[in-house]
Amino acid sequence: MIRVVLPPHLRVLARTEREIELELPVEATQRAVIDALEERFPSLRGTIRDPATMRRRPFVRFFGCGEDLSHDDPDDPLPPAIIEGREPYLVVGAMAGG
Amino acid sequence: MSKVRVLVGTRKGAFVITSDGTRRDWSVSGPHFGGWEVYHLKGSPADPDRLYASQSSSWFGQVVQRSDDGGETWQPVGNEFAYSGVPGTHQWYDGTPHPWEFARVWHLEPSLDDPDTAYAGVEDAALFRTTDAGRSWQELAGLRTQCSGHSWQPGAGGMCLHTILLDPGGKGRMYAAISAAGAFRSDDGGESWRPINRGLRSPQLPDEDAEVGHCVHRIAGHPGRPELLFMQKHWDVMRSDDGGESWREVSGDLPSDFGFPIEVHAHEPETVYVVPIKSDSEHYPPEGRLRVYRSRTGGGEWEPLAEGLPQQNCYVNVLRDAMAVDALESCGVYFGTTGGQVYASSDAGDTWSAIVRDLPAVLSLEVQTLR
């Protein structure tokens, strides 16, 4: 079970709580988490990844276990603490602007 | 009794402002989609409770929302705008080829007779259509492929398709306008297109009479005279009497012919409204005095309308989609400013009052007259 924390704007859009629990049918990678998130909340499609390129939007970041996972390969396994549900996987709206 | 519903898109959300037909007391609902830019929202002429809204942000991209109850509740619908086929390139600012990249929806234009059909004008400039109430969007690619899309180059505001005008004649005629590309017409419901820029002159272009490349800011018309069109260009206010086949300048005695919105009186096809702005870099009213200008002669002769509007130290702008009229017997005129005020006139522009102040910067404004 993966615990996913969404930023406020996406919580409103998905009409859900701050933290979501996802069961993944496949290996726990970042791509699998976002795929499962979009499957459960179709209104989030296109908001985290560009639907044309499937790349992370520039001002969206992925954090976990105190690390920035945004630049990791989306098909790499997630850290064990996230896979085991001890740490959440954070989707964050990046600091931007002045 | 009649009602009026004003749909306001701002930098930080949407607002729905309503009044009965007297237009004296206004009720403000919102912000809807707080924190998101709402470039445009508009109601279906065929079902006034069906609204479409374009919600976007630099963080989370484009969302399209639909309401089936006049803006009380909303649901996200389809937000995938995939260019048709291999989209190729347009020109970038430095003249190099640049791939077409979807950025956002600037304008939503519901069909005149089918609430499930609507058109979306997007950046990078293209036209999309939904026929399933927003669940999916398909590009009408003829506009890009038949009108030299590969040569279009963005202006300072981006390369956006901002104006969609549907001819009520029922024969499939429609118009689109694109910043730094020009005006275009289809006579078959959007399948095929051609430029309609004859008569436009832009000294900012190497060929000032070029077929494409003109920075059209907005086009407006009147359903009772579909061949008559008015245009606010980057500079110049223009008029066409032949459905865009040719244009002539009608800036006349305006204090500045730069501006963004242009609108036509609901009952008088030759009565036109513009908001002169000082220049293409000084985006505020001349002399710090906010004035709407009205022509009752289809352009050429203009009168300032200032009663109730700030006449000193006013340096707001009025954006291209931020002016509209209602269809009550005494035509109401409305506009929103980048300072967050929404002004209304219930006497065709003779007098004005702010129906709300201090909203986020207004990006767009539409009016529905509800019977």
PDB file of C-alpha atoms in Angstrom, chain B residues 121-333:
ATOM      1  CA  GLY B 121      -9.519  28.304 -29.194  1.00  0.00           C
ATOM      2  CA  VAL B 122      -6.153  27.354 -27.787  1.00  0.00           C
ATOM      3  CA  GLU B 123      -2.492  28.358 -27.515  1.00  0.00           C
ATOM      4  CA  ASP B 124      -0.447  27.325 -29.568  1.00  0.00           C
ATOM      5  CA  ALA B 125      -3.097  28.546 -31.965  1.00  0.00           C
ATOM      6  CA  ALA B 126      -5.559  25.895 -33.031  1.00  0.00           C
ATOM      7  CA  LEU B 127      -9.283  25.239 -32.996  1.00  0.00           C
ATOM      8  CA  PHE B 128     -10.838  22.233 -31.260  1.00  0.00           C
ATOM      9  CA  ARG B 129     -14.425  21.004 -31.072  1.00  0.00           C
ATOM     10  CA  THR B 130     -16.317  18.787 -28.673  1.00  0.00           C
ATOM     11  CA  THR B 131     -19.609  17.114 -29.574  1.00  0.00           C
ATOM     12  CA  ASP B 132     -19.957  15.190 -26.303  1.00  0.00           C
ATOM     13  CA  ALA B 133     -20.290  18.033 -23.807  1.00  0.00           C
ATOM     14  CA  GLY B 134     -16.570  18.411 -23.249  1.00  0.00           C
ATOM     15  CA  ARG B 135     -15.604  14.808 -22.620  1.00  0.00           C
ATOM     16  CA  SER B 136     -13.343  14.745 -25.697  1.00  0.00           C
ATOM     17  CA  TRP B 137     -11.919  17.377 -28.032  1.00  0.00           C
ATOM     18  CA  GLN B 138     -10.882  17.009 -31.674  1.00  0.00           C
ATOM     19  CA  GLU B 139      -8.860  19.522 -33.654  1.00  0.00           C
ATOM     20  CA  LEU B 140     -10.304  21.185 -36.752  1.00  0.00           C
ATOM     21  CA  ALA B 141      -6.880  21.098 -38.332  1.00  0.00           C
ATOM     22  CA  GLY B 142      -7.728  22.808 -41.605  1.00  0.00           C
ATOM     23  CA  LEU B 143      -7.187  26.158 -39.924  1.00  0.00           C
ATOM     24  CA  ARG B 144      -3.513  25.396 -39.347  1.00  0.00           C
ATOM     25  CA  THR B 145      -2.828  23.356 -42.449  1.00  0.00           C
ATOM     26  CA  GLN B 146      -4.644  25.522 -45.017  1.00  0.00           C
ATOM     27  CA  CYS B 147      -3.733  28.978 -43.703  1.00  0.00           C
ATOM     28  CA  SER B 148       0.078  28.916 -43.585  1.00  0.00           C
ATOM     29  CA  GLY B 149       0.241  27.778 -39.977  1.00  0.00           C
ATOM     30  CA  HIS B 150       3.888  26.868 -40.399  1.00  0.00           C
ATOM     31  CA  SER B 151       4.667  30.578 -40.930  1.00  0.00           C
ATOM     32  CA  TRP B 152       2.780  31.894 -37.882  1.00  0.00           C
ATOM     33  CA  GLN B 153       4.920  33.440 -35.189  1.00  0.00           C
ATOM     34  CA  PRO B 154       3.833  34.246 -31.619  1.00  0.00           C
ATOM     35  CA  GLY B 155       3.383  37.819 -30.480  1.00  0.00           C
ATOM     36  CA  ALA B 156       4.213  39.099 -27.018  1.00  0.00           C
ATOM     37  CA  GLY B 157       1.097  37.505 -25.541  1.00  0.00           C
ATOM     38  CA  GLY B 158       1.730  34.093 -27.052  1.00  0.00           C
ATOM     39  CA  MET B 159       0.234  32.549 -30.180  1.00  0.00           C
ATOM     40  CA  CYS B 160      -3.360  32.183 -29.131  1.00  0.00           C
ATOM     41  CA  LEU B 161      -6.626  31.611 -30.932  1.00  0.00           C
ATOM     42  CA  HIS B 162      -8.780  34.010 -28.930  1.00  0.00           C
ATOM     43  CA  THR B 163     -11.848  34.769 -31.023  1.00  0.00           C
ATOM     44  CA  ILE B 164     -14.458  32.339 -32.347  1.00  0.00           C
ATOM     45  CA  LEU B 165     -17.528  33.863 -33.943  1.00  0.00           C
ATOM     46  CA  LEU B 166     -20.385  31.642 -35.127  1.00  0.00           C
ATOM     47  CA  ASP B 167     -22.597  32.987 -37.899  1.00  0.00           C
ATOM     48  CA  PRO B 168     -26.246  32.426 -36.933  1.00  0.00           C
ATOM     49  CA  GLY B 169     -27.259  31.888 -40.532  1.00  0.00           C
ATOM     50  CA  GLY B 170     -27.060  28.123 -40.128  1.00  0.00           C
ATOM     51  CA  LYS B 171     -24.846  27.601 -43.178  1.00  0.00           C
ATOM     52  CA  GLY B 172     -21.686  26.655 -41.321  1.00  0.00           C
ATOM     53  CA  ARG B 173     -19.924  29.989 -41.515  1.00  0.00           C
ATOM     54  CA  MET B 174     -17.600  30.790 -38.655  1.00  0.00           C
ATOM     55  CA  TYR B 175     -14.696  33.093 -37.948  1.00  0.00           C
ATOM     56  CA  ALA B 176     -11.547  32.727 -35.899  1.00  0.00           C
ATOM     57  CA  ALA B 177      -8.850  35.223 -35.004  1.00  0.00           C
ATOM     58  CA  ILE B 178      -5.309  34.568 -33.858  1.00  0.00           C
ATOM     59  CA  SER B 179      -2.826  36.955 -32.303  1.00  0.00           C
ATOM     60  CA  ALA B 180      -0.043  37.790 -34.733  1.00  0.00           C
ATOM     61  CA  ALA B 181      -1.630  35.654 -37.475  1.00  0.00           C
ATOM     62  CA  GLY B 182      -4.912  37.380 -38.360  1.00  0.00           C
ATOM     63  CA  ALA B 183      -8.542  36.611 -39.117  1.00  0.00           C
ATOM     64  CA  PHE B 184      -9.817  33.464 -40.828  1.00  0.00           C
ATOM     65  CA  ARG B 185     -13.166  32.200 -42.131  1.00  0.00           C
ATOM     66  CA  SER B 186     -14.733  28.832 -42.677  1.00  0.00           C
ATOM     67  CA  ASP B 187     -17.901  28.301 -44.701  1.00  0.00           C
ATOM     68  CA  ASP B 188     -18.305  24.615 -43.899  1.00  0.00           C
ATOM     69  CA  GLY B 189     -18.481  24.345 -40.126  1.00  0.00           C
ATOM     70  CA  GLY B 190     -14.762  24.566 -39.524  1.00  0.00           C
ATOM     71  CA  GLU B 191     -13.454  21.913 -41.897  1.00  0.00           C
ATOM     72  CA  SER B 192     -11.774  24.274 -44.369  1.00  0.00           C
ATOM     73  CA  TRP B 193     -10.447  27.771 -43.812  1.00  0.00           C
ATOM     74  CA  ARG B 194      -8.949  30.783 -45.562  1.00  0.00           C
ATOM     75  CA  PRO B 195      -7.404  34.057 -44.382  1.00  0.00           C
ATOM     76  CA  ILE B 196      -9.635  37.149 -44.505  1.00  0.00           C
ATOM     77  CA  ASN B 197      -7.221  40.002 -43.909  1.00  0.00           C
ATOM     78  CA  ARG B 198      -7.607  42.150 -47.033  1.00  0.00           C
ATOM     79  CA  GLY B 199      -7.516  45.800 -46.020  1.00  0.00           C
ATOM     80  CA  LEU B 200      -5.562  45.294 -42.803  1.00  0.00           C
ATOM     81  CA  ARG B 201      -2.319  47.239 -42.674  1.00  0.00           C
ATOM     82  CA  SER B 202       0.360  46.554 -40.085  1.00  0.00           C
ATOM     83  CA  PRO B 203       3.556  48.628 -40.297  1.00  0.00           C
ATOM     84  CA  GLN B 204       5.061  46.155 -37.819  1.00  0.00           C
ATOM     85  CA  LEU B 205       5.251  43.605 -40.677  1.00  0.00           C
ATOM     86  CA  PRO B 206       7.830  43.595 -43.495  1.00  0.00           C
ATOM     87  CA  ASP B 207       4.867  43.539 -45.915  1.00  0.00           C
ATOM     88  CA  GLU B 208       2.256  45.670 -44.228  1.00  0.00           C
ATOM     89  CA  ASP B 209      -0.524  44.248 -46.417  1.00  0.00           C
ATOM     90  CA  ALA B 210       0.494  40.618 -45.850  1.00  0.00           C
ATOM     91  CA  GLU B 211      -2.110  37.893 -46.215  1.00  0.00           C
ATOM     92  CA  VAL B 212      -1.324  36.610 -42.697  1.00  0.00           C
ATOM     93  CA  GLY B 213       0.648  37.927 -39.742  1.00  0.00           C
ATOM     94  CA  HIS B 214      -1.651  40.724 -38.530  1.00  0.00           C
ATOM     95  CA  CYS B 215      -2.250  41.000 -34.818  1.00  0.00           C
ATOM     96  CA  VAL B 216      -6.023  40.901 -34.578  1.00  0.00           C
ATOM     97  CA  HIS B 217      -7.207  41.474 -31.022  1.00  0.00           C
ATOM     98  CA  ARG B 218     -10.902  40.695 -31.342  1.00  0.00           C
ATOM     99  CA  ILE B 219     -13.798  40.518 -33.805  1.00  0.00           C
ATOM    100  CA  ALA B 220     -17.448  41.193 -32.986  1.00  0.00           C
ATOM    101  CA  GLY B 221     -20.660  41.086 -34.962  1.00  0.00           C
ATOM    102  CA  HIS B 222     -24.415  41.287 -34.669  1.00  0.00           C
ATOM    103  CA  PRO B 223     -26.632  38.283 -35.373  1.00  0.00           C
ATOM    104  CA  GLY B 224     -29.088  40.463 -37.299  1.00  0.00           C
ATOM    105  CA  ARG B 225     -26.422  41.619 -39.779  1.00  0.00           C
ATOM    106  CA  PRO B 226     -24.074  38.651 -40.140  1.00  0.00           C
ATOM    107  CA  GLU B 227     -22.075  40.199 -42.996  1.00  0.00           C
ATOM    108  CA  LEU B 228     -21.175  43.199 -40.828  1.00  0.00           C
ATOM    109  CA  LEU B 229     -18.113  42.701 -38.634  1.00  0.00           C
ATOM    110  CA  PHE B 230     -16.011  44.964 -36.460  1.00  0.00           C
ATOM    111  CA  MET B 231     -12.415  44.342 -35.466  1.00  0.00           C
ATOM    112  CA  GLN B 232     -10.085  45.773 -32.864  1.00  0.00           C
ATOM    113  CA  LYS B 233      -6.640  45.239 -34.294  1.00  0.00           C
ATOM    114  CA  HIS B 234      -3.359  45.778 -32.428  1.00  0.00           C
ATOM    115  CA  TRP B 235      -3.663  49.302 -33.764  1.00  0.00           C
ATOM    116  CA  ASP B 236      -6.735  50.325 -35.811  1.00  0.00           C
ATOM    117  CA  VAL B 237     -10.439  49.691 -35.471  1.00  0.00           C
ATOM    118  CA  MET B 238     -11.729  48.043 -38.638  1.00  0.00           C
ATOM    119  CA  ARG B 239     -15.064  47.241 -40.282  1.00  0.00           C
ATOM    120  CA  SER B 240     -16.143  44.721 -42.878  1.00  0.00           C
ATOM    121  CA  ASP B 241     -19.465  44.760 -44.715  1.00  0.00           C
ATOM    122  CA  ASP B 242     -18.871  41.539 -46.592  1.00  0.00           C
ATOM    123  CA  GLY B 243     -18.165  38.857 -44.017  1.00  0.00           C
ATOM    124  CA  GLY B 244     -14.493  39.685 -43.813  1.00  0.00           C
ATOM    125  CA  GLU B 245     -13.739  39.669 -47.547  1.00  0.00           C
ATOM    126  CA  SER B 246     -12.424  43.217 -47.130  1.00  0.00           C
ATOM    127  CA  TRP B 247     -11.848  45.597 -44.242  1.00  0.00           C
ATOM    128  CA  ARG B 248     -11.664  49.372 -43.921  1.00  0.00           C
ATOM    129  CA  GLU B 249     -10.469  51.458 -41.053  1.00  0.00           C
ATOM    130  CA  VAL B 250     -13.096  53.216 -38.904  1.00  0.00           C
ATOM    131  CA  SER B 251     -10.880  54.482 -36.076  1.00  0.00           C
ATOM    132  CA  GLY B 252     -12.007  58.022 -36.918  1.00  0.00           C
ATOM    133  CA  ASP B 253     -11.720  60.404 -34.001  1.00  0.00           C
ATOM    134  CA  LEU B 254     -10.745  57.931 -31.286  1.00  0.00           C
ATOM    135  CA  PRO B 255      -8.048  59.258 -28.928  1.00  0.00           C
ATOM    136  CA  SER B 256      -6.121  56.033 -29.559  1.00  0.00           C
ATOM    137  CA  ASP B 257      -6.999  53.207 -31.894  1.00  0.00           C
ATOM    138  CA  PHE B 258      -5.039  50.680 -29.862  1.00  0.00           C
ATOM    139  CA  GLY B 259      -7.138  48.455 -27.609  1.00  0.00           C
ATOM    140  CA  PHE B 260      -8.316  44.960 -26.953  1.00  0.00           C
ATOM    141  CA  PRO B 261     -12.114  44.445 -26.713  1.00  0.00           C
ATOM    142  CA  ILE B 262     -14.770  45.452 -29.209  1.00  0.00           C
ATOM    143  CA  GLU B 263     -18.478  44.799 -28.802  1.00  0.00           C
ATOM    144  CA  VAL B 264     -21.725  45.517 -30.644  1.00  0.00           C
ATOM    145  CA  HIS B 265     -25.023  46.737 -29.148  1.00  0.00           C
ATOM    146  CA  ALA B 266     -27.577  43.936 -28.789  1.00  0.00           C
ATOM    147  CA  HIS B 267     -30.250  45.704 -30.855  1.00  0.00           C
ATOM    148  CA  GLU B 268     -28.329  48.191 -33.020  1.00  0.00           C
ATOM    149  CA  PRO B 269     -25.849  46.571 -35.407  1.00  0.00           C
ATOM    150  CA  GLU B 270     -24.156  49.906 -36.166  1.00  0.00           C
ATOM    151  CA  THR B 271     -23.575  50.788 -32.498  1.00  0.00           C
ATOM    152  CA  VAL B 272     -20.101  49.700 -31.456  1.00  0.00           C
ATOM    153  CA  TYR B 273     -18.052  49.921 -28.250  1.00  0.00           C
ATOM    154  CA  VAL B 274     -14.275  50.002 -27.751  1.00  0.00           C
ATOM    155  CA  VAL B 275     -11.973  50.894 -24.870  1.00  0.00           C
ATOM    156  CA  PRO B 276      -9.022  52.930 -26.209  1.00  0.00           C
ATOM    157  CA  ILE B 277      -5.676  52.097 -24.618  1.00  0.00           C
ATOM    158  CA  LYS B 278      -2.735  54.479 -24.848  1.00  0.00           C
ATOM    159  CA  SER B 279      -0.303  52.323 -26.801  1.00  0.00           C
ATOM    160  CA  ASP B 280       1.060  48.846 -27.410  1.00  0.00           C
ATOM    161  CA  SER B 281       3.458  49.212 -24.495  1.00  0.00           C
ATOM    162  CA  GLU B 282       1.441  51.560 -22.273  1.00  0.00           C
ATOM    163  CA  HIS B 283      -1.528  49.300 -21.550  1.00  0.00           C
ATOM    164  CA  TYR B 284      -3.727  51.812 -19.757  1.00  0.00           C
ATOM    165  CA  PRO B 285      -6.274  54.465 -20.755  1.00  0.00           C
ATOM    166  CA  PRO B 286      -5.042  57.739 -22.249  1.00  0.00           C
ATOM    167  CA  GLU B 287      -4.594  60.468 -19.610  1.00  0.00           C
ATOM    168  CA  GLY B 288      -5.408  58.010 -16.822  1.00  0.00           C
ATOM    169  CA  ARG B 289      -9.129  58.406 -17.641  1.00  0.00           C
ATOM    170  CA  LEU B 290     -11.139  55.251 -18.171  1.00  0.00           C
ATOM    171  CA  ARG B 291     -13.513  55.849 -21.040  1.00  0.00           C
ATOM    172  CA  VAL B 292     -15.558  53.551 -23.223  1.00  0.00           C
ATOM    173  CA  TYR B 293     -16.065  54.946 -26.700  1.00  0.00           C
ATOM    174  CA  ARG B 294     -19.299  54.370 -28.577  1.00  0.00           C
ATOM    175  CA  SER B 295     -20.013  54.855 -32.235  1.00  0.00           C
ATOM    176  CA  ARG B 296     -23.632  54.944 -33.379  1.00  0.00           C
ATOM    177  CA  THR B 297     -22.555  55.167 -37.006  1.00  0.00           C
ATOM    178  CA  GLY B 298     -20.698  51.893 -37.384  1.00  0.00           C
ATOM    179  CA  GLY B 299     -17.388  53.540 -36.647  1.00  0.00           C
ATOM    180  CA  GLY B 300     -15.715  56.743 -37.777  1.00  0.00           C
ATOM    181  CA  GLU B 301     -17.462  59.013 -35.276  1.00  0.00           C
ATOM    182  CA  TRP B 302     -17.006  58.115 -31.634  1.00  0.00           C
ATOM    183  CA  GLU B 303     -18.246  59.586 -28.361  1.00  0.00           C
ATOM    184  CA  PRO B 304     -16.607  59.102 -24.961  1.00  0.00           C
ATOM    185  CA  LEU B 305     -18.690  57.458 -22.238  1.00  0.00           C
ATOM    186  CA  ALA B 306     -17.230  58.373 -18.874  1.00  0.00           C
ATOM    187  CA  GLU B 307     -20.052  58.982 -16.409  1.00  0.00           C
ATOM    188  CA  GLY B 308     -19.439  56.742 -13.409  1.00  0.00           C
ATOM    189  CA  LEU B 309     -15.977  55.643 -14.560  1.00  0.00           C
ATOM    190  CA  PRO B 310     -12.742  56.841 -12.866  1.00  0.00           C
ATOM    191  CA  GLN B 311     -11.455  59.987 -14.551  1.00  0.00           C
ATOM    192  CA  GLN B 312      -8.133  60.401 -12.837  1.00  0.00           C
ATOM    193  CA  ASN B 313      -5.206  58.167 -11.917  1.00  0.00           C
ATOM    194  CA  CYS B 314      -6.730  55.123 -13.593  1.00  0.00           C
ATOM    195  CA  TYR B 315      -4.156  52.812 -15.150  1.00  0.00           C
ATOM    196  CA  VAL B 316      -6.002  49.536 -15.619  1.00  0.00           C
ATOM    197  CA  ASN B 317      -6.400  47.609 -18.834  1.00  0.00           C
ATOM    198  CA  VAL B 318      -9.462  45.903 -20.319  1.00  0.00           C
ATOM    199  CA  LEU B 319      -8.551  42.619 -21.981  1.00  0.00           C
ATOM    200  CA  ARG B 320      -9.948  41.335 -25.270  1.00  0.00           C
ATOM    201  CA  ASP B 321     -12.595  38.980 -23.897  1.00  0.00           C
ATOM    202  CA  ALA B 322     -13.601  41.196 -20.972  1.00  0.00           C
ATOM    203  CA  MET B 323     -16.525  43.108 -22.514  1.00  0.00           C
ATOM    204  CA  ALA B 324     -20.042  41.947 -23.323  1.00  0.00           C
ATOM    205  CA  VAL B 325     -23.639  43.121 -23.680  1.00  0.00           C
ATOM    206  CA  ASP B 326     -26.953  41.833 -22.424  1.00  0.00           C
ATOM    207  CA  ALA B 327     -30.069  41.579 -24.567  1.00  0.00           C
ATOM    208  CA  LEU B 328     -32.584  43.395 -22.367  1.00  0.00           C
ATOM    209  CA  GLU B 329     -34.713  46.106 -23.955  1.00  0.00           C
ATOM    210  CA  SER B 330     -32.329  48.800 -22.768  1.00  0.00           C
ATOM    211  CA  CYS B 331     -29.065  47.172 -23.752  1.00  0.00           C
ATOM    212  CA  GLY B 332     -26.667  46.577 -20.866  1.00  0.00           C
ATOM    213  CA  VAL B 333     -22.918  46.869 -21.431  1.00  0.00           C
TER     214      VAL B 333
END
